[in-house]
Tab-separated table of C-alpha atoms in Angstrom:
chain	number	residue	atom	x	y	z
A	30	MET	CA	3.234	6.264	-1.652
A	31	PRO	CA	3.375	3.689	-4.451
A	32	ALA	CA	2.274	0.124	-3.776
A	33	GLY	CA	5.697	-1.320	-4.401
A	34	ASP	CA	7.189	0.948	-1.772
A	35	SER	CA	4.287	0.624	0.634
A	36	PHE	CA	5.143	-3.056	1.105
A	37	THR	CA	8.162	-3.628	3.259
A	38	PRO	CA	10.724	-6.172	2.007
A	39	SER	CA	9.567	-8.685	4.589
A	40	GLN	CA	5.946	-8.260	3.505
A	41	ARG	CA	6.883	-8.804	-0.116
A	42	GLU	CA	8.783	-11.891	0.946
A	43	TRP	CA	5.733	-13.207	2.784
A	44	ILE	CA	3.535	-12.801	-0.265
A	45	THR	CA	6.133	-14.339	-2.570
A	46	ARG	CA	6.615	-17.281	-0.228
A	47	ALA	CA	2.872	-17.832	0.005
A	48	VAL	CA	2.694	-17.890	-3.787
A	49	HIS	CA	5.519	-20.407	-4.068
A	50	ASN	CA	4.006	-22.632	-1.378
A	51	ALA	CA	0.627	-22.578	-3.082
A	52	GLU	CA	2.244	-23.483	-6.403
A	53	ALA	CA	4.203	-26.344	-4.832
A	54	VAL	CA	1.141	-27.757	-3.096
A	55	SER	CA	-1.368	-27.385	-5.893
A	56	GLY	CA	0.685	-27.627	-9.058
A	57	LEU	CA	-1.051	-24.548	-10.398
A	58	LYS	CA	0.565	-21.215	-11.187
A	59	PHE	CA	-0.370	-18.378	-8.858
A	60	SER	CA	-0.014	-14.679	-9.567
A	61	VAL	CA	-0.779	-11.714	-7.345
A	62	PHE	CA	-1.457	-8.173	-8.508
A	63	VAL	CA	-1.884	-5.280	-6.068
A	64	GLY	CA	-2.713	-1.987	-7.713
A	65	VAL	CA	-5.380	0.303	-9.050
A	66	ALA	CA	-7.894	-1.503	-11.227
A	67	GLU	CA	-10.360	-0.119	-13.702
A	68	GLU	CA	-14.017	0.544	-13.076
A	69	ASP	CA	-14.749	-2.950	-14.395
A	70	SER	CA	-12.432	-4.729	-12.003
A	71	ARG	CA	-13.539	-8.177	-13.116
A	72	GLY	CA	-12.796	-7.463	-16.735
A	73	TYR	CA	-9.471	-5.935	-15.841
A	74	ALA	CA	-8.544	-8.977	-13.760
A	75	GLU	CA	-9.486	-11.320	-16.597
A	76	ARG	CA	-7.332	-9.341	-19.016
A	77	LEU	CA	-4.429	-9.572	-16.597
A	78	HIS	CA	-5.073	-13.286	-16.326
A	79	GLN	CA	-4.998	-13.668	-20.098
A	80	ALA	CA	-1.634	-11.882	-20.140
A	81	LEU	CA	-0.052	-14.689	-18.139
A	82	SER	CA	2.139	-17.217	-19.870
A	83	ASP	CA	-0.185	-20.142	-19.059
A	84	PRO	CA	-3.597	-18.725	-18.230
A	85	ASP	CA	-5.397	-22.073	-18.344
A	86	HIS	CA	-3.393	-23.419	-15.415
A	87	SER	CA	-3.058	-20.108	-13.602
A	88	VAL	CA	-4.834	-18.434	-10.715
A	89	LEU	CA	-4.723	-14.656	-10.464
A	90	VAL	CA	-5.467	-12.767	-7.254
A	91	MET	CA	-6.009	-9.068	-7.890
A	92	CYS	CA	-6.338	-6.649	-4.983
A	93	ASP	CA	-7.175	-2.964	-5.315
A	94	PRO	CA	-6.682	-1.386	-1.865
A	95	GLU	CA	-7.625	2.066	-3.153
A	96	PHE	CA	-11.118	1.126	-4.263
A	97	HIS	CA	-11.464	-1.926	-2.022
A	98	LYS	CA	-11.881	-4.530	-4.718
A	99	LEU	CA	-10.719	-8.132	-4.801
A	100	GLU	CA	-10.917	-10.452	-7.784
A	101	ILE	CA	-9.831	-14.083	-8.110
A	102	VAL	CA	-9.585	-15.473	-11.634
A	103	THR	CA	-9.003	-19.158	-12.321
A	104	GLY	CA	-8.086	-20.613	-15.697
A	105	ILE	CA	-10.089	-23.264	-17.480
A	106	ALA	CA	-7.883	-26.128	-16.275
A	107	ALA	CA	-7.335	-24.594	-12.844
A	108	ARG	CA	-11.062	-24.308	-12.360
A	109	ARG	CA	-11.392	-28.091	-12.461
A	110	VAL	CA	-9.370	-28.433	-9.247
A	111	LEU	CA	-10.228	-25.072	-7.670
A	112	SER	CA	-13.961	-24.529	-7.780
A	113	ASP	CA	-15.717	-21.189	-7.635
A	114	LEU	CA	-17.087	-22.068	-4.199
A	115	GLU	CA	-13.591	-22.514	-2.832
A	116	CYS	CA	-12.613	-19.215	-4.424
A	117	ARG	CA	-15.567	-17.504	-2.758
A	118	LEU	CA	-14.563	-18.937	0.602
A	119	ALA	CA	-11.022	-17.670	0.172
A	120	ALA	CA	-12.343	-14.296	-0.988
A	121	ALA	CA	-14.541	-14.043	2.090
A	122	ALA	CA	-11.593	-14.792	4.362
A	123	MET	CA	-9.455	-12.197	2.600
A	124	GLN	CA	-12.295	-9.689	2.719
A	125	THR	CA	-12.397	-9.979	6.498
A	126	SER	CA	-8.679	-9.290	6.794
A	127	PHE	CA	-8.820	-6.425	4.298
A	128	ALA	CA	-11.668	-4.809	6.196
A	129	GLY	CA	-9.433	-4.831	9.265
A	130	GLY	CA	-6.657	-3.085	7.349
A	131	ASP	CA	-4.390	-6.121	7.034
A	132	ILE	CA	-3.748	-6.355	3.300
A	133	VAL	CA	-0.623	-8.505	3.457
A	134	GLY	CA	-2.056	-10.916	6.007
A	135	GLY	CA	-5.225	-11.313	4.013
A	136	LEU	CA	-3.328	-11.969	0.786
A	137	THR	CA	-0.983	-14.550	2.294
A	138	ALA	CA	-3.768	-16.384	4.115
A	139	GLY	CA	-6.025	-16.335	1.063
A	140	ILE	CA	-3.324	-17.603	-1.284
A	141	GLN	CA	-2.456	-20.390	1.122
A	142	GLN	CA	-6.125	-21.288	1.392
A	143	LEU	CA	-6.444	-21.419	-2.393
A	144	GLY	CA	-3.350	-23.585	-2.641
A	145	GLU	CA	-4.630	-26.006	-0.024
A	146	ALA	CA	-8.024	-26.162	-1.715
A	147	ALA	CA	-6.350	-27.105	-4.999
A	148	ARG	CA	-3.944	-29.577	-3.404
A	149	GLN	CA	-3.193	-32.456	-5.695
A	150	PRO	CA	-2.993	-35.885	-4.026
A	151	ARG	CA	0.061	-37.983	-4.625
A	152	THR	CA	-0.377	-40.724	-7.182
A	153	LEU	CA	2.115	-43.385	-6.146
A	154	HIS	CA	2.210	-45.362	-9.358
A	155	ILE	CA	3.182	-42.210	-11.172
A	156	THR	CA	5.392	-40.485	-8.635
A	157	ARG	CA	7.376	-43.470	-7.391
A	158	PRO	CA	10.397	-44.445	-9.473
A	159	VAL	CA	10.180	-47.626	-11.511
A	160	GLU	CA	11.948	-50.504	-9.717
A	161	ARG	CA	14.011	-53.027	-11.543
A	162	LEU	CA	12.774	-56.606	-11.455
A	163	GLY	CA	16.063	-57.713	-9.928
A	164	ASP	CA	15.598	-55.478	-6.903
A	165	ILE	CA	12.190	-56.874	-5.972
A	166	GLY	CA	12.101	-59.567	-3.311
B	9	MET	CA	-25.925	34.819	33.861
B	10	ASN	CA	-25.860	34.008	37.549
B	11	GLU	CA	-29.399	32.652	37.311
B	12	LEU	CA	-28.453	30.417	34.408
B	13	LEU	CA	-25.349	29.338	36.192
B	14	SER	CA	-27.282	28.675	39.343
B	15	MET	CA	-29.369	26.088	37.484
B	16	LEU	CA	-26.243	24.076	36.856
B	17	VAL	CA	-24.143	25.039	39.813
B	18	PRO	CA	-26.267	25.743	42.859
B	19	LEU	CA	-25.197	28.983	44.508
B	20	GLU	CA	-27.474	28.913	47.503
B	21	THR	CA	-26.061	27.547	50.687
B	22	LEU	CA	-28.449	25.391	52.650
B	23	SER	CA	-28.721	25.994	56.365
B	24	GLY	CA	-26.240	24.084	58.410
B	25	TRP	CA	-23.835	23.726	55.531
B	26	PRO	CA	-20.644	25.654	55.048
B	27	GLU	CA	-20.753	28.668	52.833
B	28	VAL	CA	-20.348	27.841	49.123
B	29	PRO	CA	-18.067	30.232	47.296
B	30	THR	CA	-19.372	31.724	44.086
B	31	PRO	CA	-17.469	30.220	41.150
B	32	SER	CA	-15.429	32.632	39.177
B	33	ILE	CA	-15.892	33.175	35.456
B	34	LEU	CA	-12.576	31.522	34.799
B	35	LEU	CA	-13.624	28.391	36.656
B	36	SER	CA	-16.918	28.326	34.783
B	37	LEU	CA	-15.133	28.626	31.431
B	38	ALA	CA	-12.712	25.875	32.387
B	39	ILE	CA	-15.529	23.506	33.268
B	40	PHE	CA	-17.884	24.178	30.383
B	41	VAL	CA	-15.437	25.038	27.601
B	42	GLY	CA	-11.972	23.937	28.562
B	43	PHE	CA	-12.828	20.400	29.602
B	44	PRO	CA	-14.692	19.498	26.376
B	45	VAL	CA	-11.890	21.012	24.319
B	46	LEU	CA	-9.370	18.970	26.264
B	47	VAL	CA	-11.325	15.774	25.637
B	48	PHE	CA	-11.549	16.625	21.926
B	49	LEU	CA	-7.803	17.184	21.707
B	50	ILE	CA	-7.111	13.857	23.429
B	51	VAL	CA	-9.335	12.013	20.946
B	52	VAL	CA	-7.619	13.719	18.000
B	53	ALA	CA	-4.209	12.846	19.413
B	54	ILE	CA	-5.193	9.191	19.799
B	55	ASN	CA	-6.357	9.079	16.155
B	56	LYS	CA	-3.136	10.686	14.964
B	57	ILE	CA	-1.061	8.182	16.905
B	58	ALA	CA	-3.070	5.302	15.459
B	59	GLN	CA	-2.624	6.663	11.916
B	60	SER	CA	1.115	7.040	12.408
B	61	ILE	CA	1.329	3.465	13.652
B	62	HIS	CA	-0.552	2.199	10.622
B	63	ALA	CA	1.626	4.260	8.306
B	64	GLY	CA	4.749	2.871	9.945
B	65	ARG	CA	3.488	-0.690	9.472
B	66	GLY	CA	2.815	-0.023	5.811
B	67	ASP	CA	-0.920	-0.561	6.057
B	68	ASP	CA	-1.665	2.720	4.331
B	69	TYR	CA	-1.498	1.770	0.687
B	70	HIS	CA	-1.431	4.340	-2.067
B	71	THR	CA	-1.276	2.224	-5.165
B	72	SER	CA	0.085	4.493	-7.831
B	73	ASP	CA	2.515	1.785	-8.956
B	74	PRO	CA	1.273	-1.810	-9.075
B	75	PHE	CA	2.892	-4.638	-7.184
B	76	TRP	CA	3.154	-7.893	-9.080
B	77	VAL	CA	4.154	-11.401	-8.077
B	78	GLY	CA	3.962	-14.119	-10.661
B	79	ASP	CA	4.442	-14.908	-14.278
B	80	GLN	CA	3.290	-12.908	-17.259
B	81	LYS	CA	3.690	-13.288	-20.952
B	82	SER	CA	3.806	-9.627	-21.799
B	83	ALA	CA	6.530	-7.486	-20.270
B	84	GLU	CA	4.334	-4.401	-20.290
B	85	LEU	CA	1.428	-4.623	-17.950
B	86	GLU	CA	-1.564	-2.525	-18.860
B	87	ALA	CA	-1.844	-0.175	-15.885
B	88	ALA	CA	-5.092	1.530	-15.069
B	89	PRO	CA	-4.999	5.358	-14.877
B	90	ALA	CA	-4.977	7.076	-11.499
B	91	ASN	CA	-8.640	8.026	-11.825
B	92	PRO	CA	-10.291	4.978	-13.318
B	93	GLY	CA	-13.728	6.271	-12.492
B	94	THR	CA	-13.770	8.640	-15.459
B	95	GLU	CA	-11.320	8.193	-18.314
B	96	ALA	CA	-10.766	4.444	-18.213
B	97	TYR	CA	-14.422	3.743	-17.659
B	98	GLY	CA	-15.369	6.002	-20.538
B	99	ARG	CA	-12.811	4.434	-22.821
B	100	ASP	CA	-13.535	0.834	-21.931
B	101	ALA	CA	-17.226	1.187	-21.222
B	102	ASP	CA	-18.225	-0.244	-24.593
B	103	GLN	CA	-15.734	-3.071	-24.278
B	104	ALA	CA	-16.919	-3.824	-20.761
B	105	MET	CA	-20.537	-3.830	-21.832
B	106	ALA	CA	-19.780	-6.072	-24.787
B	107	ARG	CA	-17.865	-8.412	-22.538
B	108	GLU	CA	-20.700	-8.506	-20.029
B	109	VAL	CA	-23.196	-9.282	-22.764
B	110	GLU	CA	-20.954	-12.042	-24.085
B	111	GLN	CA	-20.453	-13.492	-20.636
B	112	ALA	CA	-24.163	-13.297	-19.917
B	113	SER	CA	-24.961	-15.163	-23.096
B	114	VAL	CA	-22.304	-17.760	-22.338
B	115	SER	CA	-23.551	-18.190	-18.786
B	116	GLU	CA	-27.083	-18.685	-20.097
B	117	GLU	CA	-25.831	-21.334	-22.459
B	118	VAL	CA	-23.932	-23.289	-19.837
B	119	GLU	CA	-26.402	-22.813	-17.023
B	120	GLY	CA	-27.364	-26.161	-15.676
B	121	ASP	CA	-24.622	-27.870	-17.659
B	122	ASP	CA	-21.382	-26.184	-16.675
B	123	THR	CA	-18.614	-27.768	-18.674
B	124	GLY	CA	-16.099	-25.405	-17.059
B	125	GLU	CA	-14.786	-24.218	-20.388
B	126	HIS	CA	-14.428	-20.634	-19.249
B	127	VAL	CA	-12.563	-18.802	-16.542
B	128	GLY	CA	-13.921	-18.858	-13.035
B	129	GLY	CA	-13.110	-17.354	-9.688
B	130	ALA	CA	-14.772	-14.978	-7.273
B	131	GLY	CA	-14.802	-11.373	-6.187
B	132	ALA	CA	-15.327	-9.339	-3.068
B	133	ARG	CA	-15.632	-5.758	-1.884
B	134	TRP	CA	-14.771	-4.367	1.491
């Protein structure tokens, strides 16, 4: 049964929503790949990451359920806000879910955790609109 | 046979107790063969039910086609062959080794002074 068909539509929606939420919270670009990887899963994940449109600001989560491998790749700019320690914590949480057979739950929880870890604080003097002098006071 | 059976199922009737009937061969087979077989079949049935439940939930993943969510520059994604343990590894072994050597040399250079000018992340196995 191919991976695309093994996920139900609701499961695909959960993963997609988790990706969008993580992107909205963190400002980074998240991508998820579920499929068979090569023997060198890390190298394969990095090549996938380089194939993205903006790899420097992107985070790739690659999951190989067949050979039980998980790789998280962060771009150069993304790594400044999402450290390797936070990636390891998210990987450990996903590993626990994967070991229990819950691939979708592990992916959604891990992506949300990565997004929260890379959350960008609001900067009011940049995000607030400029007020006219006549409106003050 | 009766002596062996008597070790497990006492055939002597003690005084003052009602007479114990000698168990038939069929009863003996049911106890020593049929009951273990029945337990084995129940365990197999429970496993089959659990597998069918997992298959119905979609937890049984056979990833012949990849599932992708996100953005990519190239429309064609390089898909690994179905048996990456032989062909792909043999084809990309040199590239992988060269990459590992390059990464090792880079990591040695930045060790203790990580400027972050390379990809990061983490990995796990389960």
